[in-house]
Amino acid sequence: MKYTSQIIENIKNYYNIELSQLIENDTEISKVEFYKNENKYSLDSNGNILKINLKNNTISDLEGFLQVSNTLTHLNLSGNRINKVNLINKFKKLKYLDLGSNEIKDISGLK
């Protein structure tokens, strides 16, 4: 859990945003949904970061999320300032990705 806390802190600092846990008792998470426009993340019972919802912020790249690219299954970055998706192939377990309402001009990462 200490490692997860450091990753969350790194993401918060990289993008200068607030990010809070969706459910306080992460040991009981089985299914999590995103609510409203709040910046949220969720963990599995092992403390791995599975879902991040950072829609409607000012995020311009995916680099800050590379630390969780091996565990992340859901990523909502709609309504940001992302202009290229060149790193998306690094997210091997990603099942849901929302990049709507961004400024994407380069889709070379979608192979």
CSV table of N, CA and C in Angstrom, one decimal:
chain,number,residue,atom,x,y,z
A,1,MET,N,0.8,-1.2,0.0
A,1,MET,CA,0.0,0.0,0.0
A,1,MET,C,0.9,1.3,0.0
A,2,LYS,N,2.0,1.2,0.6
A,2,LYS,CA,2.9,2.4,0.6
A,2,LYS,C,3.3,2.7,-0.8
A,3,TYR,N,3.6,1.7,-1.6
A,3,TYR,CA,4.0,1.9,-3.0
A,3,TYR,C,2.9,2.6,-3.8
A,4,THR,N,1.7,2.1,-3.6
A,4,THR,CA,0.5,2.7,-4.2
A,4,THR,C,0.4,4.2,-3.8
A,5,SER,N,0.5,4.5,-2.6
A,5,SER,CA,0.4,5.9,-2.1
A,5,SER,C,1.4,6.8,-2.8
A,6,GLN,N,2.6,6.2,-3.0
A,6,GLN,CA,3.7,7.0,-3.7
A,6,GLN,C,3.3,7.3,-5.2
A,7,ILE,N,2.8,6.3,-5.8
A,7,ILE,CA,2.4,6.4,-7.2
A,7,ILE,C,1.3,7.5,-7.3
A,8,ILE,N,0.3,7.4,-6.5
A,8,ILE,CA,-0.8,8.4,-6.5
A,8,ILE,C,-0.2,9.8,-6.2
A,9,GLU,N,0.7,9.9,-5.3
A,9,GLU,CA,1.3,11.2,-5.0
A,9,GLU,C,2.1,11.7,-6.3
A,10,ASN,N,2.8,10.8,-6.9
A,10,ASN,CA,3.5,11.2,-8.1
A,10,ASN,C,2.6,11.7,-9.2
A,11,ILE,N,1.5,11.0,-9.4
A,11,ILE,CA,0.5,11.5,-10.4
A,11,ILE,C,-0.1,12.8,-10.1
A,12,LYS,N,-0.4,13.0,-8.8
A,12,LYS,CA,-1.0,14.3,-8.3
A,12,LYS,C,0.0,15.4,-8.6
A,13,ASN,N,1.3,15.1,-8.2
A,13,ASN,CA,2.3,16.2,-8.4
A,13,ASN,C,2.6,16.4,-9.9
A,14,TYR,N,2.7,15.4,-10.7
A,14,TYR,CA,3.0,15.5,-12.1
A,14,TYR,C,2.0,16.4,-12.8
A,15,TYR,N,0.7,16.2,-12.5
A,15,TYR,CA,-0.4,17.0,-13.2
A,15,TYR,C,-0.9,18.1,-12.3
A,16,ASN,N,-0.4,18.3,-11.1
A,16,ASN,CA,-0.9,19.3,-10.2
A,16,ASN,C,-2.4,19.3,-10.0
A,17,ILE,N,-2.9,18.1,-9.6
A,17,ILE,CA,-4.3,17.9,-9.4
A,17,ILE,C,-4.6,17.2,-8.1
A,18,GLU,N,-5.8,17.3,-7.7
A,18,GLU,CA,-6.2,16.5,-6.5
A,18,GLU,C,-6.8,15.2,-7.0
A,19,LEU,N,-6.5,14.1,-6.3
A,19,LEU,CA,-6.9,12.8,-6.7
A,19,LEU,C,-7.2,12.0,-5.4
A,20,SER,N,-8.5,11.6,-5.2
A,20,SER,CA,-8.9,10.9,-4.0
A,20,SER,C,-9.4,9.5,-4.3
A,21,GLN,N,-9.3,8.7,-3.3
A,21,GLN,CA,-9.7,7.3,-3.5
A,21,GLN,C,-11.2,7.2,-3.5
A,22,LEU,N,-11.7,6.4,-4.4
A,22,LEU,CA,-13.2,6.3,-4.6
A,22,LEU,C,-13.9,5.6,-3.5
A,23,ILE,N,-13.3,4.6,-2.9
A,23,ILE,CA,-13.8,3.9,-1.8
A,23,ILE,C,-12.8,3.8,-0.7
A,24,GLU,N,-13.1,4.2,0.5
A,24,GLU,CA,-12.1,4.2,1.6
A,24,GLU,C,-11.5,2.8,1.9
A,25,ASN,N,-12.4,1.8,2.0
A,25,ASN,CA,-11.9,0.5,2.4
A,25,ASN,C,-11.5,-0.3,1.1
A,26,ASP,N,-10.3,-0.1,0.6
A,26,ASP,CA,-9.9,-0.7,-0.6
A,26,ASP,C,-9.8,-2.2,-0.6
A,27,THR,N,-9.9,-2.8,0.6
A,27,THR,CA,-9.8,-4.3,0.6
A,27,THR,C,-11.1,-4.9,0.2
A,28,GLU,N,-12.2,-4.2,0.2
A,28,GLU,CA,-13.5,-4.7,-0.2
A,28,GLU,C,-14.0,-4.3,-1.5
A,29,ILE,N,-13.1,-3.7,-2.4
A,29,ILE,CA,-13.5,-3.3,-3.7
A,29,ILE,C,-13.7,-4.5,-4.6
A,30,SER,N,-14.8,-4.6,-5.2
A,30,SER,CA,-15.1,-5.7,-6.2
A,30,SER,C,-15.5,-5.1,-7.5
A,31,LYS,N,-16.4,-4.1,-7.5
A,31,LYS,CA,-16.8,-3.4,-8.7
A,31,LYS,C,-16.9,-1.9,-8.3
A,32,VAL,N,-16.3,-1.1,-9.1
A,32,VAL,CA,-16.3,0.4,-8.9
A,32,VAL,C,-16.8,1.1,-10.1
A,33,GLU,N,-17.6,2.1,-9.9
A,33,GLU,CA,-18.1,3.0,-11.0
A,33,GLU,C,-17.6,4.4,-10.7
A,34,PHE,N,-17.4,5.2,-11.7
A,34,PHE,CA,-17.0,6.6,-11.5
A,34,PHE,C,-18.3,7.4,-11.3
A,35,TYR,N,-18.1,8.4,-10.4
A,35,TYR,CA,-19.3,9.3,-10.1
A,35,TYR,C,-18.9,10.7,-10.4
A,36,LYS,N,-19.8,11.4,-11.0
A,36,LYS,CA,-19.8,12.8,-11.3
A,36,LYS,C,-18.5,13.2,-12.0
A,37,ASN,N,-17.9,14.4,-11.8
A,37,ASN,CA,-16.7,14.8,-12.4
A,37,ASN,C,-15.6,14.9,-11.4
A,38,GLU,N,-15.6,14.1,-10.4
A,38,GLU,CA,-14.6,14.2,-9.4
A,38,GLU,C,-13.4,13.3,-9.8
A,39,ASN,N,-12.2,13.8,-9.4
A,39,ASN,CA,-11.0,13.0,-9.7
A,39,ASN,C,-10.9,11.9,-8.7
A,40,LYS,N,-10.9,10.7,-9.3
A,40,LYS,CA,-11.0,9.5,-8.5
A,40,LYS,C,-10.1,8.4,-9.0
A,41,TYR,N,-9.7,7.5,-8.1
A,41,TYR,CA,-9.0,6.2,-8.5
A,41,TYR,C,-9.5,5.1,-7.7
A,42,SER,N,-9.4,3.9,-8.1
A,42,SER,CA,-9.8,2.7,-7.3
A,42,SER,C,-8.7,1.7,-7.3
A,43,LEU,N,-8.7,0.9,-6.3
A,43,LEU,CA,-7.7,-0.2,-6.1
A,43,LEU,C,-8.3,-1.5,-6.0
A,44,ASP,N,-7.6,-2.6,-6.4
A,44,ASP,CA,-8.0,-3.9,-6.1
A,44,ASP,C,-7.6,-4.3,-4.7
A,45,SER,N,-7.9,-5.5,-4.3
A,45,SER,CA,-7.7,-5.9,-2.9
A,45,SER,C,-6.2,-6.0,-2.6
A,46,ASN,N,-5.3,-6.1,-3.7
A,46,ASN,CA,-3.9,-6.1,-3.5
A,46,ASN,C,-3.2,-4.7,-3.5
A,47,GLY,N,-4.1,-3.7,-3.6
A,47,GLY,CA,-3.5,-2.3,-3.6
A,47,GLY,C,-3.1,-1.8,-5.0
A,48,ASN,N,-3.4,-2.6,-6.1
A,48,ASN,CA,-3.0,-2.2,-7.4
A,48,ASN,C,-4.0,-1.1,-7.9
A,49,ILE,N,-3.5,-0.1,-8.6
A,49,ILE,CA,-4.4,0.9,-9.1
A,49,ILE,C,-5.0,0.3,-10.4
A,50,LEU,N,-6.4,0.3,-10.4
A,50,LEU,CA,-7.1,-0.3,-11.6
A,50,LEU,C,-7.8,0.8,-12.4
A,51,LYS,N,-8.4,1.8,-11.8
A,51,LYS,CA,-9.2,2.7,-12.5
A,51,LYS,C,-8.8,4.1,-12.1
A,52,ILE,N,-8.7,5.0,-13.1
A,52,ILE,CA,-8.5,6.4,-12.8
A,52,ILE,C,-9.4,7.2,-13.6
A,53,ASN,N,-10.1,8.2,-13.0
A,53,ASN,CA,-11.0,9.1,-13.6
A,53,ASN,C,-10.5,10.5,-13.4
A,54,LEU,N,-10.0,11.1,-14.5
A,54,LEU,CA,-9.5,12.5,-14.4
A,54,LEU,C,-10.0,13.3,-15.5
A,55,LYS,N,-11.3,13.1,-15.8
A,55,LYS,CA,-11.9,13.9,-16.8
A,55,LYS,C,-12.1,15.4,-16.5
A,56,ASN,N,-12.1,16.2,-17.5
A,56,ASN,CA,-12.3,17.7,-17.3
A,56,ASN,C,-11.2,18.3,-16.5
A,57,ASN,N,-9.9,18.0,-16.8
A,57,ASN,CA,-8.8,18.7,-16.2
A,57,ASN,C,-8.0,19.4,-17.2
A,58,THR,N,-6.7,19.6,-17.0
A,58,THR,CA,-5.8,20.2,-18.0
A,58,THR,C,-4.7,19.3,-18.4
A,59,ILE,N,-4.9,18.0,-18.4
A,59,ILE,CA,-3.8,17.0,-18.7
A,59,ILE,C,-3.5,17.1,-20.2
A,60,SER,N,-2.2,17.1,-20.5
A,60,SER,CA,-1.8,17.2,-21.9
A,60,SER,C,-1.0,16.0,-22.4
A,61,ASP,N,-0.7,15.1,-21.6
A,61,ASP,CA,0.0,13.9,-22.0
A,61,ASP,C,-0.3,12.7,-21.1
A,62,LEU,N,0.2,11.5,-21.5
A,62,LEU,CA,0.0,10.3,-20.8
A,62,LEU,C,1.2,9.9,-19.9
A,63,GLU,N,2.2,10.6,-20.0
A,63,GLU,CA,3.5,10.2,-19.3
A,63,GLU,C,3.3,10.0,-17.8
A,64,GLY,N,2.5,10.8,-17.1
A,64,GLY,CA,2.3,10.6,-15.7
A,64,GLY,C,1.7,9.3,-15.3
A,65,PHE,N,1.1,8.6,-16.2
A,65,PHE,CA,0.4,7.3,-15.9
A,65,PHE,C,1.2,6.1,-16.2
A,66,LEU,N,2.4,6.3,-16.7
A,66,LEU,CA,3.2,5.1,-17.1
A,66,LEU,C,3.5,4.2,-15.9
A,67,GLN,N,3.6,4.7,-14.7
A,67,GLN,CA,3.8,3.9,-13.5
A,67,GLN,C,2.7,2.9,-13.2
A,68,VAL,N,1.5,3.2,-13.8
A,68,VAL,CA,0.4,2.2,-13.5
A,68,VAL,C,0.0,1.5,-14.8
A,69,SER,N,0.8,1.6,-15.8
A,69,SER,CA,0.5,1.0,-17.1
A,69,SER,C,0.3,-0.5,-17.1
A,70,ASN,N,0.9,-1.2,-16.1
A,70,ASN,CA,0.8,-2.6,-16.0
A,70,ASN,C,-0.4,-3.1,-15.3
A,71,THR,N,-1.1,-2.2,-14.6
A,71,THR,CA,-2.3,-2.7,-13.8
A,71,THR,C,-3.6,-2.0,-14.2
A,72,LEU,N,-3.5,-0.8,-14.8
A,72,LEU,CA,-4.6,0.0,-15.1
A,72,LEU,C,-5.6,-0.7,-16.1
A,73,THR,N,-6.9,-0.8,-15.8
A,73,THR,CA,-7.8,-1.4,-16.7
A,73,THR,C,-8.8,-0.3,-17.2
A,74,HIS,N,-9.0,0.8,-16.5
A,74,HIS,CA,-10.0,1.8,-16.9
A,74,HIS,C,-9.3,3.2,-16.8
A,75,LEU,N,-9.3,4.0,-17.8
A,75,LEU,CA,-8.7,5.3,-17.8
A,75,LEU,C,-9.7,6.3,-18.5
A,76,ASN,N,-10.2,7.3,-17.7
A,76,ASN,CA,-11.1,8.3,-18.3
A,76,ASN,C,-10.3,9.6,-18.2
A,77,LEU,N,-9.9,10.1,-19.4
A,77,LEU,CA,-9.2,11.4,-19.5
A,77,LEU,C,-10.0,12.3,-20.5
A,78,SER,N,-11.3,12.1,-20.6
A,78,SER,CA,-12.0,12.9,-21.5
A,78,SER,C,-12.0,14.4,-21.0
A,79,GLY,N,-12.2,15.3,-21.9
A,79,GLY,CA,-12.2,16.7,-21.6
A,79,GLY,C,-10.9,17.3,-21.1
A,80,ASN,N,-9.8,16.8,-21.6
A,80,ASN,CA,-8.5,17.4,-21.2
A,80,ASN,C,-7.8,18.0,-22.4
A,81,ARG,N,-6.5,18.1,-22.4
A,81,ARG,CA,-5.8,18.8,-23.5
A,81,ARG,C,-4.8,17.8,-24.2
A,82,ILE,N,-5.1,16.6,-24.2
A,82,ILE,CA,-4.2,15.6,-24.7
A,82,ILE,C,-4.2,15.7,-26.3
A,83,ASN,N,-3.0,15.8,-26.9
A,83,ASN,CA,-2.9,16.0,-28.3
A,83,ASN,C,-2.3,14.8,-29.0
A,84,LYS,N,-1.8,13.8,-28.3
A,84,LYS,CA,-1.2,12.6,-29.0
A,84,LYS,C,-1.3,11.4,-28.0
A,85,VAL,N,-1.5,10.2,-28.6
A,85,VAL,CA,-1.7,9.0,-27.8
A,85,VAL,C,-0.5,8.0,-28.0
A,86,ASN,N,0.7,8.6,-28.3
A,86,ASN,CA,1.8,7.7,-28.6
A,86,ASN,C,2.2,6.7,-27.5
A,87,LEU,N,1.8,6.9,-26.3
A,87,LEU,CA,2.2,5.9,-25.2
A,87,LEU,C,1.1,4.9,-24.9
A,88,ILE,N,0.0,5.0,-25.6
A,88,ILE,CA,-1.2,4.1,-25.2
A,88,ILE,C,-0.9,2.6,-25.3
A,89,ASN,N,0.0,2.3,-26.2
A,89,ASN,CA,0.4,0.8,-26.4
A,89,ASN,C,1.1,0.3,-25.2
A,90,LYS,N,1.6,1.1,-24.2
A,90,LYS,CA,2.2,0.7,-23.0
A,90,LYS,C,1.2,0.1,-22.0
A,91,PHE,N,-0.1,0.4,-22.1
A,91,PHE,CA,-1.1,0.1,-21.2
A,91,PHE,C,-1.7,-1.3,-21.6
A,92,LYS,N,-1.0,-2.3,-21.2
A,92,LYS,CA,-1.4,-3.7,-21.7
A,92,LYS,C,-2.7,-4.2,-21.2
A,93,LYS,N,-3.2,-3.8,-20.0
A,93,LYS,CA,-4.4,-4.4,-19.4
A,93,LYS,C,-5.6,-3.5,-19.6
A,94,LEU,N,-5.4,-2.4,-20.3
A,94,LEU,CA,-6.5,-1.4,-20.5
A,94,LEU,C,-7.7,-1.9,-21.2
A,95,LYS,N,-8.9,-1.9,-20.6
A,95,LYS,CA,-10.1,-2.4,-21.2
A,95,LYS,C,-11.0,-1.2,-21.6
A,96,TYR,N,-10.9,-0.1,-20.9
A,96,TYR,CA,-11.8,1.1,-21.1
A,96,TYR,C,-10.9,2.3,-21.2
A,97,LEU,N,-11.0,3.1,-22.3
A,97,LEU,CA,-10.3,4.3,-22.4
A,97,LEU,C,-11.2,5.3,-23.0
A,98,ASP,N,-11.3,6.5,-22.3
A,98,ASP,CA,-12.1,7.6,-22.8
A,98,ASP,C,-11.2,8.8,-23.0
A,99,LEU,N,-11.0,9.2,-24.3
A,99,LEU,CA,-10.2,10.4,-24.6
A,99,LEU,C,-11.0,11.4,-25.4
A,100,GLY,N,-12.3,11.3,-25.2
A,100,GLY,CA,-13.2,12.2,-25.9
A,100,GLY,C,-13.0,13.6,-25.5
A,101,SER,N,-13.3,14.6,-26.4
A,101,SER,CA,-13.2,16.0,-26.1
A,101,SER,C,-11.7,16.4,-25.7
A,102,ASN,N,-10.8,15.9,-26.4
A,102,ASN,CA,-9.4,16.3,-26.2
A,102,ASN,C,-8.9,17.0,-27.5
A,103,GLU,N,-7.6,17.2,-27.6
A,103,GLU,CA,-7.1,17.9,-28.8
A,103,GLU,C,-6.2,17.0,-29.6
A,104,ILE,N,-6.6,15.7,-29.7
A,104,ILE,CA,-5.7,14.7,-30.3
A,104,ILE,C,-5.5,15.0,-31.8
A,105,LYS,N,-4.2,15.0,-32.2
A,105,LYS,CA,-3.8,15.2,-33.6
A,105,LYS,C,-3.0,14.1,-34.1
A,106,ASP,N,-2.4,13.4,-33.2
A,106,ASP,CA,-1.4,12.3,-33.5
A,106,ASP,C,-2.0,11.0,-32.9
A,107,ILE,N,-2.4,10.0,-33.8
A,107,ILE,CA,-2.9,8.7,-33.3
A,107,ILE,C,-1.9,7.6,-33.6
A,108,SER,N,-0.6,7.9,-33.8
A,108,SER,CA,0.4,6.9,-34.1
A,108,SER,C,0.5,5.8,-33.1
A,109,GLY,N,0.1,6.1,-31.9
A,109,GLY,CA,0.3,5.1,-30.8
A,109,GLY,C,-0.8,4.0,-30.8
A,110,LEU,N,-1.8,4.2,-31.7
A,110,LEU,CA,-2.9,3.2,-31.8
A,110,LEU,C,-2.7,2.2,-32.9
A,111,LYS,N,-1.9,1.2,-32.6
A,111,LYS,CA,-1.5,0.2,-33.6
A,111,LYS,C,-2.1,-1.1,-33.2
